[in-house]
Short mmCIF file of C-alpha atoms in Angstrom, two decimals:
data_model
loop_
_atom_site.label_atom_id
_atom_site.label_comp_id
_atom_site.label_asym_id
_atom_site.label_seq_id
_atom_site.Cartn_x
_atom_site.Cartn_y
_atom_site.Cartn_z
CA MET A 1 97.53 153.37 76.71
CA THR A 2 100.18 154.52 74.74
CA ASP A 3 101.94 152.48 71.79
CA GLU A 4 105.04 153.60 72.92
CA PRO A 5 107.33 150.62 73.35
CA PRO A 6 108.11 150.10 77.00
CA ALA A 7 111.12 151.71 79.10
CA TYR A 8 113.62 149.29 80.56
CA VAL A 9 114.91 150.35 83.60
CA LEU A 10 118.41 148.16 84.32
CA ASP A 11 119.75 147.02 87.53
CA THR A 12 123.67 147.06 88.24
CA GLY A 13 123.90 143.51 88.18
CA PRO A 14 122.96 142.47 84.95
CA LEU A 15 125.12 145.62 83.49
CA SER A 16 127.96 144.41 84.94
CA HIS A 17 127.24 141.10 83.13
CA PHE A 18 126.63 142.46 80.10
CA ALA A 19 129.82 144.65 80.60
CA LYS A 20 132.30 141.83 81.63
CA ALA A 21 131.25 140.09 78.68
CA GLN A 22 131.49 142.67 76.55
CA TRP A 23 128.14 142.75 75.31
CA LEU A 24 127.27 145.97 76.29
CA GLY A 25 126.70 146.42 72.54
CA VAL A 26 124.04 143.31 71.83
CA LEU A 27 122.50 144.82 75.00
CA LYS A 28 121.87 148.16 72.89
CA THR A 29 120.81 146.07 69.81
CA VAL A 30 118.55 143.78 72.30
CA LEU A 31 116.79 146.69 73.51
CA LYS A 32 116.75 149.33 70.55
CA GLU A 33 113.66 150.23 69.92
CA HIS A 34 113.16 151.24 73.47
CA ARG A 35 114.23 153.73 76.16
CA VAL A 36 116.48 152.42 78.40
CA CYS A 37 116.93 154.45 81.90
CA ILE A 38 119.20 153.86 84.98
CA PRO A 39 118.54 156.12 88.08
CA ASP A 40 121.45 157.78 89.14
CA ILE A 41 121.71 155.84 92.24
CA VAL A 42 122.96 152.68 89.98
CA ARG A 43 125.28 155.02 88.36
CA GLU A 44 126.77 155.70 91.49
CA GLU A 45 126.79 151.81 92.19
CA VAL A 46 128.91 151.39 89.03
CA ARG A 47 131.06 154.32 89.66
CA GLN A 48 131.99 153.27 93.23
CA GLY A 49 132.18 149.59 92.02
CA ILE A 50 134.69 150.06 89.08
CA PRO A 51 138.71 150.11 91.48
CA HIS A 52 137.25 146.24 91.86
CA HIS A 53 135.35 145.46 88.74
CA PRO A 54 137.28 147.80 86.17
CA HIS A 55 135.07 146.50 83.01
CA LEU A 56 132.79 148.22 84.56
CA ARG A 57 133.85 151.60 83.48
CA SER A 58 132.91 150.61 79.73
CA VAL A 59 129.05 150.85 81.27
CA LEU A 60 130.17 154.58 81.78
CA ASP A 61 131.86 155.47 78.94
CA GLU A 62 130.25 153.27 76.06
CA THR A 63 126.82 153.82 76.84
CA PRO A 64 125.11 156.93 75.54
CA TRP A 65 122.21 155.27 74.87
CA ILE A 66 121.45 154.80 78.44
CA GLU A 67 119.69 157.24 80.32
CA VAL A 68 120.36 158.89 83.30
CA VAL A 69 117.44 159.41 85.60
CA PRO A 70 117.69 160.99 89.43
CA LEU A 71 115.36 160.03 91.81
CA ASP A 72 113.38 163.36 93.42
CA THR A 73 109.65 163.17 93.21
CA GLU A 74 107.84 162.31 96.42
CA ALA A 75 106.44 159.40 94.81
CA GLN A 76 109.74 158.28 93.70
CA LEU A 77 111.02 158.93 96.86
CA SER A 78 108.42 156.95 98.64
CA ALA A 79 108.61 153.50 96.05
CA PHE A 80 112.39 153.73 97.09
CA SER A 81 111.68 154.24 100.78
CA HIS A 82 109.12 150.79 100.24
CA TYR A 83 111.70 148.80 98.76
CA ALA A 84 114.85 150.22 100.88
CA LYS A 85 112.87 148.78 104.22
CA ARG A 86 113.29 145.10 102.38
CA LEU A 87 116.31 145.30 100.72
CA VAL A 88 118.96 147.40 102.48
CA GLY A 89 120.69 146.53 105.75
CA PRO A 90 123.20 148.86 107.90
CA ASP A 91 126.02 147.78 104.83
CA GLY A 92 123.94 149.66 102.54
CA ARG A 93 124.02 147.16 99.66
CA ASN A 94 121.13 147.19 96.87
CA ALA A 95 120.11 150.77 97.38
CA GLY A 96 120.68 150.68 93.81
CA GLU A 97 117.80 147.66 93.37
CA CYS A 98 115.76 150.16 95.13
CA GLY A 99 116.33 152.76 92.86
CA VAL A 100 115.74 150.42 89.87
CA LEU A 101 112.48 149.36 91.28
CA ALA A 102 111.39 152.89 91.96
CA LEU A 103 111.83 154.21 88.72
CA ALA A 104 110.58 151.59 86.64
CA GLU A 105 107.25 151.93 89.37
CA THR A 106 107.04 155.39 88.60
CA THR A 107 107.88 155.42 84.81
CA PRO A 108 104.46 154.78 83.05
CA GLY A 109 105.05 151.20 80.99
CA ALA A 110 108.43 150.59 82.73
CA ILE A 111 110.20 147.25 82.93
CA ALA A 112 113.21 146.55 86.03
CA VAL A 113 115.39 144.32 84.87
CA ILE A 114 116.39 142.79 88.18
CA ASP A 115 118.13 139.44 89.01
CA ASP A 116 117.82 139.61 92.85
CA ARG A 117 115.15 137.11 94.05
CA VAL A 118 113.52 139.08 97.35
CA ALA A 119 113.83 142.24 94.85
CA THR A 120 111.59 140.37 92.68
CA GLU A 121 109.46 139.29 95.93
CA ALA A 122 109.42 142.95 97.37
CA ILE A 123 107.01 143.80 93.97
CA ARG A 124 104.45 141.91 95.25
CA GLY A 125 101.39 144.11 95.21
CA ARG A 126 103.20 146.93 93.56
CA PRO A 127 102.48 148.51 90.27
CA VAL A 128 105.63 147.26 88.85
CA VAL A 129 106.75 144.97 86.14
CA VAL A 130 109.95 143.14 86.34
CA ARG A 131 112.28 140.81 83.78
CA ARG A 132 115.36 138.88 84.42
CA THR A 133 118.82 139.07 82.72
CA LEU A 134 118.24 135.42 81.58
CA GLY A 135 114.90 136.65 79.93
CA LEU A 136 116.85 139.12 77.89
CA LEU A 137 119.42 136.92 77.22
CA CYS A 138 117.10 134.41 75.58
CA GLU A 139 115.03 136.96 73.76
CA ALA A 140 119.16 137.96 72.32
CA ILE A 141 119.36 134.36 71.04
CA ARG A 142 115.77 134.22 69.56
CA ALA A 143 116.74 137.25 67.53
CA GLY A 144 119.74 135.93 66.55
CA LEU A 145 121.85 138.37 68.28
CA LEU A 146 123.46 135.31 70.59
CA THR A 147 124.77 132.22 70.57
CA VAL A 148 123.67 129.23 72.60
CA PRO A 149 127.39 128.47 73.69
CA LEU A 150 127.70 131.93 75.07
CA VAL A 151 124.99 132.61 76.51
CA SER A 152 125.26 129.08 78.40
CA ALA A 153 128.57 130.70 80.13
CA LEU A 154 126.79 133.89 80.91
CA ALA A 155 124.05 131.79 82.23
CA ASP A 156 126.48 129.72 84.44
CA ASP A 157 127.24 132.76 85.79
CA LEU A 158 124.01 133.87 86.73
CA LEU A 159 122.71 130.89 87.78
CA GLU A 160 125.40 130.25 90.16
CA SER A 161 125.44 133.91 91.91
CA ARG A 162 122.12 134.95 91.31
CA TYR A 163 119.46 131.95 90.62
CA ARG A 164 120.38 128.88 92.53
CA ILE A 165 118.53 126.99 90.14
CA PRO A 166 119.41 122.91 90.83
CA PHE A 167 121.21 122.59 87.29
CA GLY A 168 124.93 122.16 87.25
CA THR A 169 127.87 124.33 85.06
CA GLY A 170 127.29 123.95 81.43
CA GLY A 171 123.43 122.74 82.12
CA PHE A 172 121.75 125.21 80.60
CA ALA A 173 121.49 124.77 76.68
CA ALA A 174 120.60 120.89 76.93
CA TRP A 175 117.97 122.45 79.63
CA ALA A 176 116.65 125.06 77.29
CA GLU A 177 117.08 122.78 74.42
CA ALA A 178 115.18 120.06 76.07
CA GLN A 179 112.75 122.69 76.91
CA GLY A 180 112.36 123.84 73.47
CA LEU A 181 112.88 127.58 75.20
CA LEU A 182 115.19 128.27 72.11
CA MET B 1 106.40 167.50 108.16
CA GLY B 2 108.40 166.95 104.75
CA ILE B 3 112.00 165.10 103.89
CA GLY B 4 113.75 168.38 104.24
CA ARG B 5 112.43 169.41 107.65
CA ARG B 6 113.30 165.88 108.82
CA VAL B 7 116.83 166.04 107.90
CA ALA B 8 117.42 169.46 109.65
CA GLU B 9 115.90 167.30 112.62
CA ALA B 10 118.12 164.42 112.21
CA ARG B 11 120.75 166.90 111.68
CA ALA B 12 120.17 168.29 115.05
CA GLU B 13 119.85 165.23 116.70
CA GLN B 14 123.61 164.11 115.89
CA GLY B 15 124.77 167.32 116.64
CA VAL B 16 126.00 168.47 112.81
CA THR B 17 126.48 171.56 111.55
CA GLN B 18 124.98 172.39 108.24
CA GLU B 19 128.16 172.85 107.11
CA GLN B 20 129.87 169.41 108.42
CA LEU B 21 126.50 167.39 107.17
CA ALA B 22 127.51 169.51 103.50
CA VAL B 23 131.34 168.75 103.24
CA ALA B 24 130.34 165.01 104.51
CA VAL B 25 128.01 164.39 101.56
CA GLY B 26 129.66 166.32 98.96
CA LEU B 27 127.14 168.82 98.50
CA GLU B 28 127.05 172.80 99.39
CA ARG B 29 126.14 174.01 102.38
CA SER B 30 123.66 176.63 100.46
CA ALA B 31 122.05 173.46 98.51
CA LEU B 32 121.43 171.83 101.98
CA ALA B 33 120.05 174.85 103.69
CA LYS B 34 117.68 174.81 100.57
CA ILE B 35 117.20 171.14 101.08
CA GLU B 36 116.30 171.78 104.87
CA THR B 37 113.68 174.67 103.77
CA GLU B 38 112.11 172.59 101.62
CA LYS B 39 112.97 175.15 98.51
CA ARG B 40 115.47 172.23 96.94
CA ARG B 41 114.08 168.55 96.01
CA LEU B 42 116.97 165.73 97.35
CA SER B 43 117.32 162.77 95.19
CA ALA B 44 117.56 159.28 96.36
CA LEU B 45 121.17 159.20 96.04
CA GLU B 46 121.67 162.30 97.98
CA LEU B 47 119.46 160.94 100.55
CA VAL B 48 121.20 157.67 101.14
CA ALA B 49 124.17 159.78 102.00
CA ILE B 50 122.87 161.84 104.46
CA ALA B 51 120.90 158.85 105.94
CA ARG B 52 124.19 157.45 106.11
CA GLU B 53 125.92 160.28 107.70
CA LEU B 54 123.02 160.66 109.81
CA LYS B 55 123.05 157.54 110.81
CA ARG B 56 119.27 156.57 110.01
CA ARG B 57 117.28 154.87 107.39
CA VAL B 58 116.11 156.09 104.32
CA GLU B 59 112.60 155.55 105.39
CA TRP B 60 112.68 157.58 108.69
CA PHE B 61 112.94 160.69 106.39
CA VAL B 62 110.50 159.87 103.94
CA ASP B 63 107.57 157.55 106.18
CA ASP B 64 105.77 158.89 108.48
CA ALA B 65 106.17 158.68 112.40
CA PRO B 66 104.08 156.04 114.21
CA PRO B 67 101.80 157.84 115.68
CA ALA B 68 102.73 157.39 119.49
CA LEU B 69 106.01 159.20 118.35
CA VAL B 70 104.18 161.80 117.21
CA SER B 71 101.93 162.62 119.95
CA TYR B 72 104.89 162.14 122.37
CA ARG B 73 107.13 164.65 120.50
CA ARG B 74 104.37 167.25 119.95
CA ALA B 75 103.42 166.86 123.70
CA HIS B 76 107.79 167.49 124.47
CA PRO B 77 108.95 170.09 121.94
CA ASP B 78 111.37 170.95 124.30
CA VAL B 79 113.16 167.93 125.54
CA ALA B 80 116.30 166.83 124.42
CA THR B 81 116.34 163.61 122.46
CA GLN B 82 118.21 160.67 124.58
CA ALA B 83 120.26 157.33 122.93
CA ILE B 84 116.98 155.47 124.31
CA ASP B 85 114.39 157.85 122.23
CA LEU B 86 116.69 157.28 119.19
CA ARG B 87 116.88 153.53 119.12
CA LEU B 88 113.17 153.26 120.61
CA ASP B 89 111.70 155.06 117.24
CA GLU B 90 114.25 152.74 115.23
CA LEU B 91 112.61 149.96 117.17
CA VAL B 92 109.55 150.72 116.40
CA ARG B 93 109.78 151.38 113.22
CA GLU B 94 111.58 147.84 112.66
CA THR B 95 109.32 146.15 114.35
CA GLU B 96 106.30 147.73 112.85
CA PHE B 97 107.80 146.64 109.59
CA VAL B 98 108.10 143.23 110.71
CA VAL B 99 104.34 143.31 112.08
CA SER B 100 103.14 144.39 108.12
CA CYS B 101 104.89 141.25 107.16
CA ILE B 102 103.74 139.20 109.71
CA PRO B 103 100.98 140.12 111.65
CA GLY B 104 100.51 137.08 114.02
CA LEU B 105 103.99 138.20 115.50
CA ILE B 106 101.56 140.80 117.72
CA SER B 107 99.25 137.99 119.13
CA GLY B 108 96.48 139.21 122.00
CA GLN B 109 96.68 142.48 123.26
CA PRO B 110 94.34 143.06 126.33
CA GLU B 111 91.80 145.39 126.95
CA PRO B 112 93.35 148.51 128.84
CA LEU B 113 93.58 148.53 132.69
CA PRO B 114 92.20 151.06 134.31
CA HIS B 115 95.39 153.52 135.87
CA PRO B 116 96.14 152.49 139.58
CA THR B 117 95.38 155.26 142.11
CA THR B 118 96.11 153.61 145.34
CA ALA B 119 98.57 151.14 146.14
CA ALA B 120 96.07 148.68 147.15
CA GLU B 121 95.09 149.06 143.26
CA ALA B 122 98.03 148.42 141.96
CA GLU B 123 98.85 144.91 143.98
CA GLU B 124 95.39 144.24 142.58
CA MET B 125 96.63 145.18 138.43
CA ALA B 126 99.78 142.88 139.34
CA ASP B 127 97.41 140.01 140.19
CA THR B 128 95.31 141.00 136.84
CA ALA B 129 98.16 141.07 135.19
CA ARG B 130 99.78 137.30 136.54
CA ARG B 131 96.50 135.71 135.30
CA LEU B 132 96.74 137.25 131.74
CA LEU B 133 100.10 136.16 131.65
CA GLY B 134 99.42 132.87 132.90
CA LEU B 135 100.94 133.14 136.03
CA GLY B 136 99.52 130.24 138.87
CA PRO B 137 99.79 131.66 142.33
CA ALA B 138 103.46 130.53 143.54
CA ASP B 139 105.07 130.31 139.45
CA PRO B 140 107.97 133.11 139.62
CA ALA B 141 107.57 135.52 136.63
CA HIS B 142 110.96 134.41 135.15
CA ASN B 143 111.23 135.19 131.32
CA ILE B 144 109.64 137.95 131.52
CA ALA B 145 109.95 139.34 127.66
CA GLY B 146 108.32 135.58 126.79
CA LEU B 147 105.43 136.69 128.98
CA ALA B 148 104.82 139.60 127.57
CA ALA B 149 104.92 138.79 124.23
CA ALA B 150 102.21 136.68 124.88
CA LEU B 151 99.94 139.96 125.79
CA GLY B 152 101.63 141.83 122.31
CA LEU B 153 104.57 143.09 124.23
CA LEU B 154 107.54 142.97 122.54
CA ILE B 155 110.55 143.83 125.05
CA PHE B 156 114.20 144.38 123.58
CA SER B 157 116.74 145.37 125.99
CA LEU B 158 119.88 146.80 124.08
CA ASP B 159 123.10 148.31 126.29
CA LEU B 160 122.40 152.19 126.73
CA GLY B 161 124.98 152.88 128.90
CA GLU B 162 123.69 156.01 131.13
CA GLY B 163 120.21 157.14 130.74
CA ALA B 164 116.98 155.93 131.12
CA ASP B 165 116.09 152.63 132.37
CA ALA B 166 113.82 151.85 129.82
CA GLY B 167 110.91 153.32 127.82
CA THR B 168 107.61 151.74 126.23
CA VAL B 169 106.21 152.94 122.69
CA LEU B 170 102.34 151.88 122.05
CA LEU B 171 101.57 150.69 118.47
CA GLU B 172 98.51 150.62 116.72
CA ARG B 173 98.28 147.20 118.25
CA GLY B 174 100.67 145.78 120.29
CA GLY B 175 103.59 147.75 122.15
CA VAL B 176 107.49 147.85 122.09
CA THR B 177 109.70 148.29 125.48
CA LEU B 178 113.56 149.06 125.32
CA VAL B 179 115.02 148.06 128.43
CA ASN B 180 118.36 149.81 129.39
CA GLY B 181 120.37 146.48 129.09
CA SER B 182 123.65 148.12 130.90
CA ARG B 183 121.71 147.74 134.18
CA MET B 184 122.22 144.35 136.69
CA VAL B 185 119.48 141.65 135.82
CA GLY B 186 116.89 142.29 138.90
CA ARG B 187 116.88 146.03 137.71
CA ARG B 188 116.26 145.16 134.34
CA ARG B 189 113.64 142.77 134.99
CA LEU B 190 112.14 145.25 137.48
CA ALA B 191 112.09 147.78 134.73
CA ALA B 192 110.33 145.20 132.04
CA ALA B 193 107.71 144.97 134.89
CA HIS B 194 107.25 148.36 135.50
CA GLU B 195 106.83 148.54 131.39
CA LEU B 196 104.72 146.07 131.15
CA GLY B 197 102.41 148.06 133.61
CA HIS B 198 102.44 151.34 131.36
CA TYR B 199 101.57 148.70 128.60
CA LEU B 200 98.39 147.26 130.27
CA ILE B 201 97.12 150.59 131.28
CA ALA B 202 97.61 152.00 127.44
CA ASP B 203 100.19 154.79 127.99
CA GLU B 204 101.02 155.53 124.66
CA TYR B 205 104.56 156.64 125.31
CA ALA B 206 106.34 156.32 128.63
CA LEU B 207 110.22 156.73 129.10
CA ASP B 208 111.32 156.18 132.66
CA TRP B 209 114.44 156.95 134.66
CA ARG B 210 115.25 155.47 137.87
CA ILE B 211 112.81 153.30 138.28
CA ALA B 212 111.85 152.35 142.08
CA SER B 213 113.41 155.27 143.02
CA SER B 214 112.22 156.70 146.15
CA GLU B 215 111.80 159.94 144.47
CA ALA B 216 109.12 158.30 142.47
CA ASP B 217 106.15 160.10 142.97
CA GLY B 218 102.26 159.24 141.60
CA LEU B 219 101.37 156.56 138.73
CA GLU B 220 105.06 156.08 138.55
CA ALA B 221 105.33 154.78 141.86
CA ARG B 222 102.42 153.01 141.91
CA LEU B 223 103.63 151.22 138.47
CA ASP B 224 106.96 150.47 140.79
CA ARG B 225 104.47 148.71 143.00
CA PHE B 226 102.52 147.15 140.54
CA ALA B 227 105.85 145.87 139.13
CA ARG B 228 107.41 144.18 142.57
CA ALA B 229 104.01 142.68 143.23
CA LEU B 230 104.44 141.15 139.53
CA LEU B 231 107.78 139.68 140.28
CA LEU B 232 107.15 139.10 144.23
CA PRO B 233 103.47 138.11 144.42
CA GLU B 234 102.47 138.74 148.39
CA SER B 235 100.90 135.85 149.29
CA ASP B 236 103.56 133.00 147.67
CA LEU B 237 106.24 135.25 148.97
CA ARG B 238 105.03 135.25 152.46
CA THR B 239 104.58 131.65 152.35
CA ARG B 240 108.54 131.19 151.26
CA TRP B 241 109.93 134.07 153.25
CA ALA B 242 108.62 131.90 156.37
CA ARG B 243 109.74 128.70 155.20
CA TRP B 244 113.34 130.17 154.35
CA THR B 245 113.77 131.96 157.25
CA ASN B 246 112.64 129.26 159.54
CA ALA B 247 114.86 126.96 157.57
CA PRO B 248 117.42 125.19 160.09
CA ASP B 249 120.86 126.47 159.96
CA GLU B 250 120.03 129.65 157.63
CA SER B 251 120.07 133.07 158.74
CA TRP B 252 118.05 135.99 157.47
CA ARG B 253 121.05 136.37 154.47
CA ASP B 254 120.11 133.07 153.48
CA ALA B 255 116.51 133.72 153.17
CA ALA B 256 117.39 136.69 151.07
CA VAL B 257 119.70 135.08 149.11
CA ARG B 258 117.37 132.20 147.88
CA ALA B 259 114.36 134.57 147.52
CA ALA B 260 116.56 137.28 145.25
CA SER B 261 117.33 133.88 143.24
CA HIS B 262 113.87 132.36 143.24
CA TYR B 263 112.15 135.66 142.26
CA ARG B 264 115.27 136.81 139.91
CA VAL B 265 114.72 140.64 141.72
CA ASP B 266 117.88 142.43 142.97
CA MET B 267 118.04 142.65 147.19
CA ALA B 268 116.88 146.39 146.72
CA THR B 269 113.47 145.44 145.11
CA LEU B 270 113.21 142.50 147.51
CA ALA B 271 113.97 144.38 150.44
CA ARG B 272 111.69 146.94 149.64
CA ARG B 273 108.82 144.48 148.98
CA LEU B 274 109.77 142.72 152.36
CA LYS B 275 109.59 146.11 154.08
CA GLU B 276 105.83 147.31 152.42
CA LEU B 277 104.62 143.61 153.33
CA ARG B 278 105.78 144.08 156.86
CA LEU B 279 107.69 140.92 156.80
CA VAL B 280 111.15 142.73 157.88
CA GLU B 281 111.18 145.62 159.93
CA HIS B 282 113.15 148.83 158.49
CA SER B 283 116.83 147.95 159.91
CA ARG B 284 116.70 144.40 158.48
CA ALA B 285 115.16 145.74 155.06
CA GLU B 286 118.70 147.65 154.84
CA ASP B 287 120.77 145.16 155.88
CA ILE B 288 119.03 142.54 153.23
CA ARG B 289 119.99 145.82 150.49
CA GLN B 290 123.43 145.45 150.80
CA VAL B 291 123.37 141.63 150.85
CA GLN B 292 125.80 140.26 147.60
CA THR B 293 125.08 136.91 146.59
CA ARG B 294 128.82 135.20 146.48
CA ARG B 295 129.61 132.16 144.49
CA ALA B 296 129.31 130.19 147.11
CA ASP B 297 125.84 130.61 147.62
CA ILE B 298 125.08 129.63 144.07
CA VAL B 299 126.83 126.47 144.57
CA GLU B 300 126.38 125.44 148.27
CA LYS B 301 122.59 126.45 147.52
CA ASP B 302 122.26 124.99 143.88
CA LEU B 303 120.90 128.17 142.56
CA VAL B 304 119.67 128.89 138.63
CA VAL B 305 122.27 131.62 137.52
CA SER B 306 120.15 133.58 134.77
CA ASP B 307 121.27 136.57 132.87
CA GLU B 308 117.79 137.38 131.73
CA LEU B 309 117.43 140.36 129.25
CA ALA B 310 121.10 140.92 128.79
CA PRO B 311 122.06 143.11 126.16
CA ALA B 312 121.36 142.68 123.22
CA SER B 313 118.36 140.58 124.00
CA LEU B 314 115.35 140.50 121.27
CA PRO B 315 112.00 139.04 121.80
CA ARG B 316 112.02 135.32 120.40
CA ALA B 317 109.15 135.75 118.84
CA TYR B 318 110.20 139.00 117.02
CA GLU B 319 113.57 136.76 115.97
CA GLN B 320 111.51 134.23 114.40
CA ALA B 321 109.46 136.66 112.42
CA VAL B 322 112.56 137.76 110.82
CA LEU B 323 114.10 134.39 109.98
CA ALA B 324 110.78 133.65 108.51
CA LEU B 325 111.06 136.52 106.31
CA TYR B 326 114.78 135.76 105.61
CA ARG B 327 113.19 132.22 104.68
CA ARG B 328 110.01 133.42 102.35
CA GLU B 329 113.00 135.82 100.60
CA ALA B 330 111.18 138.75 101.39
CA VAL B 331 113.94 140.56 102.95
CA THR B 332 117.50 140.28 101.98
CA GLU B 333 120.10 138.55 103.96
CA GLY B 334 121.70 142.11 105.12
CA ARG B 335 118.26 143.51 106.02
CA ALA B 336 117.38 140.71 107.94
CA LEU B 337 120.76 140.94 109.84
CA GLY B 338 119.92 144.73 110.39
CA LEU B 339 116.56 143.75 111.88
CA LEU B 340 118.41 141.56 114.26
CA LEU B 341 120.05 144.31 115.64
CA GLY B 342 123.81 142.85 114.84
CA THR B 343 122.88 139.56 117.08
CA PHE B 344 123.65 137.14 114.05
CA ASP B 345 125.91 137.37 111.56
CA SER B 346 125.71 135.76 108.47
CA ALA B 347 126.83 132.38 109.33
CA SER B 348 123.85 132.06 112.08
CA LEU B 349 120.92 132.62 109.32
CA PRO B 350 119.44 129.53 107.75
CA GLU B 351 120.79 128.08 104.61
CA LEU B 352 118.03 129.05 102.20
CA PRO B 353 116.92 125.81 99.54
CA PRO B 354 117.46 125.57 96.41
CA VAL B 355 115.17 127.33 93.83
CA PRO B 356 112.35 125.21 92.38
CA GLY B 357 112.98 124.38 89.14
CA SER B 358 109.49 125.77 88.12
CA GLU B 359 111.18 129.26 88.55
CA ILE B 360 113.41 128.77 85.46
CA TRP B 361 109.91 129.56 82.90
CA THR B 362 110.00 133.16 85.10
CA VAL B 363 113.63 133.84 84.67
CA THR B 364 113.64 132.95 81.07
CA SER B 365 110.16 134.48 79.81
#
């Protein structure tokens, strides 16, 4: 056992959401006690996404605190292959998520931050811990780093694109309030 | 075999030089050479690029090949890899993955039957196979892929152009057959029946060229005989042939058209079967071989037209298993479409239901 705080391994999706809202600094503050890394394959996805999503440039330019880790050991490639079998189709999408899960799985005490439901299904029976972006955002509210209206706006975006949870746009704040979540 | 060696193997199969591959994936040629000789590790990022360039899935480089593929390769080191080999390899791995998630996809697999050593034993084997398939004495073996799936053999058909008629690989449990869909329907069904023969005698790996050719000998010829007997069971064919040839106002040609349609076989197969059962003489068999079913025959005789195993065709049970994986979100949409070999598009997939509200706890905690 180690007393070191867990490392967080970030996926392209969460990074993109934070970059779009210009909250990379907030993310840094939220995770300041932790080692934060991305696999090289996620950095490549971010790089390739810049022409269509210019806000991603800040992920490359403004995050010296994020460590880029190549996946090249046998264990990492084996884990990568396991996830690719479930997530990657002929178009090659989701390779980044496979990299995140493989890195988190092979880094002691690491936590993957990943939003895709299939990705979280794919970890069944695997020694890897996953958290979702929404969880990090709620934590940031509790830490006084973000306000509910700001998170609500981002939550809407997340809920629409990722979670398919049946409450409408703008519903997060009221829901979270009612649940005593915040 | 390590990943680097597999890179070299896949590169050779695609007929690409080290230089060409290195340029395509943005590596120095010397770096690629070191990767291939396993003096340098490669990263997932490089592997993804190489896999894309060599038209292989990433898993192909990392995971061990299924045992039947390994022993076949070992036994035939000098045989050039055909398109059908590559597709079979892919299908076997994809099927094994789907089966690992949904074991029920492979249902009952019968005990291996003995190799037929004579034509009579091939006929007996066909009788046994028909019983295993649940066919009554007078039932034509329609939808052979559906029938075979019940015995654990998954039959796919893909357009492979020129090349082998079919191939079969035995899995740990069950088997996978790939039929060359470029052939006509009768030939495809005959090939499927022949492959079922290989499967039932538990041949680990079979690659078949020119099924039902006069050049075949030994086991292949006996499995051809098995296939014909399976599709054209002797006693039923005798009865029907007598009835059709005795029908008033109909010629031997009409009888042939009816028989080919009823049993869904091509004229060459029908002619050969009639001849081996001594229902026709040599010259009549040759005449039947030349018969072509006309549109008028289909209308006047009210025949059912079937395009069984038209490429791309996947076993229904396999398609259902992939859709089940997609529904339970065990695979992504892209992966589901890949497993379905391009026979589906996004709009053809089922709509996923809303996620239960209780899940919000797992996403916010």
